[in-house]
Amino acid sequence: MMSTMHATPTDSLDVETFANPVQQRRFATAMERIAADRAAGNPVRIFISAGPRTMNSPKWDSWLTQITEALPDGVEILHYRNVFNERPYDWGSIVEDLDGLIIVGKQKRPGSRVYLLGPIARLELRSLIARKPVLLYGHNLGLVPVIDCKSQVLAPEEAPRLKLIAPKRWKTNSETLSAALTALSPKSSAALEEDQLDVAAHLAHPFAAPPR
């Protein structure tokens, strides 16, 4: 799902997204499928990937609050301190239970839309990018689906890092972000009952006009 476009002399950050329309449609369809397949009452767990330097920043609590407020109600927030605080880091032990990932990369400089990911964050991203919602947290942008970012692998080859560039004209009302947040929305039992009532009503009156 991640955009694989690379920088060229004519490239510019002055775009709303680096994904092409086909990539956007495929992403939205995949997110809708995730939302539709979620069973009522199932928890939604999202992991916030942030390195020690980021988590030790005096701004960490503020960033964590901003991320939490941008997510649907009821999402369970996980990060290194509440998952691996008392046990060794083992991504493989939790990845299959995650419903999404948010990357908090190192900003190249204040105000920049360029974020650098270390080898661990890059591997975490790669493990989920094709299956679950993966978003970049931009300090001045909020949440940006990685599908909308430009990516570039950086040396060294034995432990490659990743550079993500957020689009300059990114809009928080984008269809890709809306789709990602829908995929991260817990489904309540009440919502399931409402869906079942709608289906029952349709079966009882299959040719009735839809409600306005």
Coordinates of C-alpha atoms in Angstrom, one line a residue:
M1 CA 0.0 0.0 0.0
M2 CA 2.9 2.4 0.7
S3 CA 3.8 4.8 -2.1
T4 CA 7.1 3.8 -3.7
M5 CA 7.7 7.0 -5.6
H6 CA 11.2 8.4 -5.3
A7 CA 12.5 11.9 -5.5
T8 CA 13.4 13.4 -8.8
P9 CA 14.6 16.9 -9.7
T10 CA 11.0 17.9 -10.6
D11 CA 9.4 16.5 -7.5
S12 CA 7.7 18.9 -5.1
L13 CA 6.2 18.6 -1.7
D14 CA 3.4 21.0 -2.9
V15 CA 0.8 18.2 -3.3
E16 CA -2.0 16.9 -1.2
T17 CA -0.8 13.3 -1.5
F18 CA 2.0 11.3 -3.1
A19 CA -0.3 8.4 -3.8
N20 CA -2.0 8.1 -7.2
P21 CA -5.8 7.7 -7.5
V22 CA -5.6 3.9 -7.9
Q23 CA -3.5 3.5 -4.7
Q24 CA -5.9 5.7 -2.8
R25 CA -9.0 3.7 -4.0
R26 CA -7.3 0.4 -3.1
F27 CA -6.4 1.7 0.3
A28 CA -9.9 3.0 1.0
T29 CA -11.4 -0.3 -0.1
A30 CA -9.0 -2.3 2.1
M31 CA -9.9 -0.1 5.1
E32 CA -13.6 -0.5 4.5
R33 CA -13.1 -4.3 4.4
I34 CA -11.3 -4.2 7.7
A35 CA -14.1 -2.2 9.3
A36 CA -16.8 -4.4 7.9
D37 CA -15.1 -7.6 9.1
R38 CA -14.7 -6.4 12.7
A39 CA -16.9 -8.2 15.1
A40 CA -18.8 -6.2 17.6
G41 CA -17.1 -6.0 21.0
N42 CA -13.7 -6.8 19.7
P43 CA -11.0 -4.5 21.0
V44 CA -9.0 -2.3 18.6
R45 CA -5.4 -2.0 19.5
I46 CA -3.0 0.4 17.9
F47 CA 0.8 0.6 18.6
I48 CA 2.5 4.0 18.7
S49 CA 6.1 3.5 17.6
A50 CA 8.4 6.1 19.1
G51 CA 12.0 5.8 20.0
P52 CA 13.5 6.4 23.5
R53 CA 14.6 10.0 22.6
T54 CA 11.1 10.8 21.5
M55 CA 9.5 9.3 24.5
N56 CA 11.9 11.1 26.8
S57 CA 11.0 14.5 25.3
P58 CA 9.2 16.9 27.5
K59 CA 6.6 17.1 24.7
W60 CA 5.9 13.4 24.7
D61 CA 2.8 13.6 26.9
S62 CA 1.4 16.3 24.7
W63 CA 2.0 14.4 21.5
L64 CA 0.5 11.2 23.0
T65 CA -2.6 13.3 24.0
Q66 CA -2.9 14.7 20.5
I67 CA -2.7 11.3 18.9
T68 CA -5.2 9.8 21.3
E69 CA -7.7 12.6 20.6
A70 CA -7.3 12.1 16.9
L71 CA -8.3 8.4 17.1
P72 CA -11.8 7.0 17.5
D73 CA -13.1 6.6 21.0
G74 CA -12.4 3.2 22.6
V75 CA -9.1 2.5 20.8
E76 CA -6.5 0.8 23.1
I77 CA -3.2 2.7 22.9
L78 CA 0.0 0.6 23.2
H79 CA 3.6 1.8 23.1
Y80 CA 7.0 0.5 24.3
R81 CA 6.5 1.6 27.9
N82 CA 3.2 -0.1 28.5
V83 CA 4.1 -3.3 26.5
F84 CA 7.8 -3.9 26.9
N85 CA 8.6 -2.0 30.1
E86 CA 9.1 -5.2 32.1
R87 CA 10.0 -7.7 29.3
P88 CA 12.4 -7.7 26.4
Y89 CA 11.3 -6.1 23.1
D90 CA 9.7 -8.8 20.9
W91 CA 7.7 -7.3 18.1
G92 CA 6.7 -10.8 16.8
S93 CA 4.9 -11.5 20.0
I94 CA 2.4 -8.7 19.6
V95 CA 2.2 -7.8 15.9
E96 CA -0.6 -10.2 15.0
D97 CA -2.8 -8.8 17.8
L98 CA -2.4 -5.2 16.5
D99 CA -5.1 -3.4 14.4
G100 CA -2.8 -0.5 13.4
L101 CA 0.4 1.4 13.8
I102 CA 1.3 5.0 14.3
I103 CA 4.9 6.1 13.6
V104 CA 6.4 9.0 15.5
G105 CA 9.5 9.6 13.5
K106 CA 12.4 12.0 14.2
Q107 CA 11.6 15.3 12.5
K108 CA 14.5 16.5 10.3
R109 CA 14.2 20.0 11.7
P110 CA 11.5 22.1 13.4
G111 CA 8.7 22.7 10.9
S112 CA 10.0 20.1 8.4
R113 CA 7.7 17.6 6.7
V114 CA 10.6 15.1 6.6
Y115 CA 10.6 12.3 9.2
L116 CA 13.4 9.8 9.8
L117 CA 12.7 6.2 11.0
G118 CA 15.3 4.0 12.5
P119 CA 15.8 0.3 11.5
I120 CA 13.4 -0.9 14.2
A121 CA 10.6 1.5 13.3
R122 CA 11.1 0.6 9.6
L123 CA 10.7 -3.1 10.3
E124 CA 7.6 -2.5 12.3
L125 CA 6.1 -0.4 9.5
R126 CA 7.0 -3.1 6.9
S127 CA 5.3 -5.8 9.0
L128 CA 1.9 -4.0 8.9
I129 CA 1.9 -1.7 5.9
A130 CA 0.2 -4.1 3.5
R131 CA -2.4 -5.4 6.0
K132 CA -3.5 -2.7 8.5
P133 CA -3.8 1.1 8.8
V134 CA -0.3 2.6 9.2
L135 CA -0.1 6.3 9.9
L136 CA 2.7 8.9 10.4
Y137 CA 2.2 11.4 13.2
G138 CA 3.4 14.8 12.0
H139 CA 4.0 17.3 14.8
N140 CA 2.4 20.1 12.7
L141 CA 0.1 17.9 10.6
G142 CA -1.6 15.3 12.9
L143 CA -2.1 11.8 11.5
V144 CA -1.1 11.1 7.9
P145 CA -1.6 7.7 6.3
V146 CA 1.8 6.4 5.1
I147 CA 0.1 5.7 1.7
D148 CA 0.0 9.5 1.2
C149 CA 3.7 10.0 2.0
K150 CA 6.8 9.7 -0.1
S151 CA 9.3 7.1 1.1
Q152 CA 13.0 6.6 0.6
V153 CA 15.3 3.9 2.1
L154 CA 18.5 5.3 3.6
A155 CA 21.9 3.6 4.2
P156 CA 23.5 1.7 5.7
E157 CA 22.3 -1.5 4.0
E158 CA 22.8 -3.8 7.0
A159 CA 20.4 -1.6 9.1
P160 CA 18.5 0.6 6.7
R161 CA 16.5 3.6 7.9
L162 CA 13.5 5.1 6.2
K163 CA 12.7 8.7 5.3
L164 CA 9.0 9.6 5.1
I165 CA 8.0 12.9 3.5
A166 CA 4.5 14.2 4.2
P167 CA 2.8 16.2 1.4
K168 CA 2.9 19.9 1.8
R169 CA -0.8 20.5 1.1
W170 CA -2.0 17.6 3.3
K171 CA -5.6 18.0 4.4
T172 CA -7.0 16.3 7.5
N173 CA -10.3 15.7 5.7
S174 CA -8.7 13.4 3.2
E175 CA -10.5 10.3 2.1
T176 CA -7.6 8.1 3.0
L177 CA -7.4 9.4 6.6
S178 CA -11.2 9.0 7.0
A179 CA -10.9 5.4 5.7
A180 CA -8.1 4.6 8.1
L181 CA -9.9 6.0 11.1
T182 CA -13.0 4.0 10.1
A183 CA -10.9 0.9 10.0
L184 CA -9.7 1.7 13.5
S185 CA -13.2 2.3 15.0
P186 CA -14.4 -0.3 17.5
K187 CA -17.8 -1.7 16.7
S188 CA -20.1 -1.7 19.6
S189 CA -22.8 -4.3 20.3
A190 CA -25.4 -1.5 19.9
A191 CA -24.1 -0.9 16.3
L192 CA -24.3 -4.6 15.5
E193 CA -27.9 -4.8 16.8
E194 CA -28.8 -1.7 14.7
D195 CA -27.3 -3.4 11.6
Q196 CA -29.3 -6.6 12.4
L197 CA -32.5 -4.6 12.7
D198 CA -31.9 -2.9 9.4
V199 CA -31.3 -6.3 7.7
A200 CA -34.5 -7.7 9.4
A201 CA -36.5 -4.7 8.3
H202 CA -35.3 -5.1 4.7
L203 CA -36.1 -8.8 4.6
A204 CA -39.6 -8.1 5.9
H205 CA -40.2 -5.3 3.4
P206 CA -37.6 -5.9 0.6
F207 CA -39.2 -3.5 -1.9
A208 CA -39.8 -0.6 0.5
A209 CA -38.3 2.7 -0.4
P210 CA -35.2 3.5 1.6
P211 CA -35.5 6.0 4.4
R212 CA -34.7 9.6 3.6

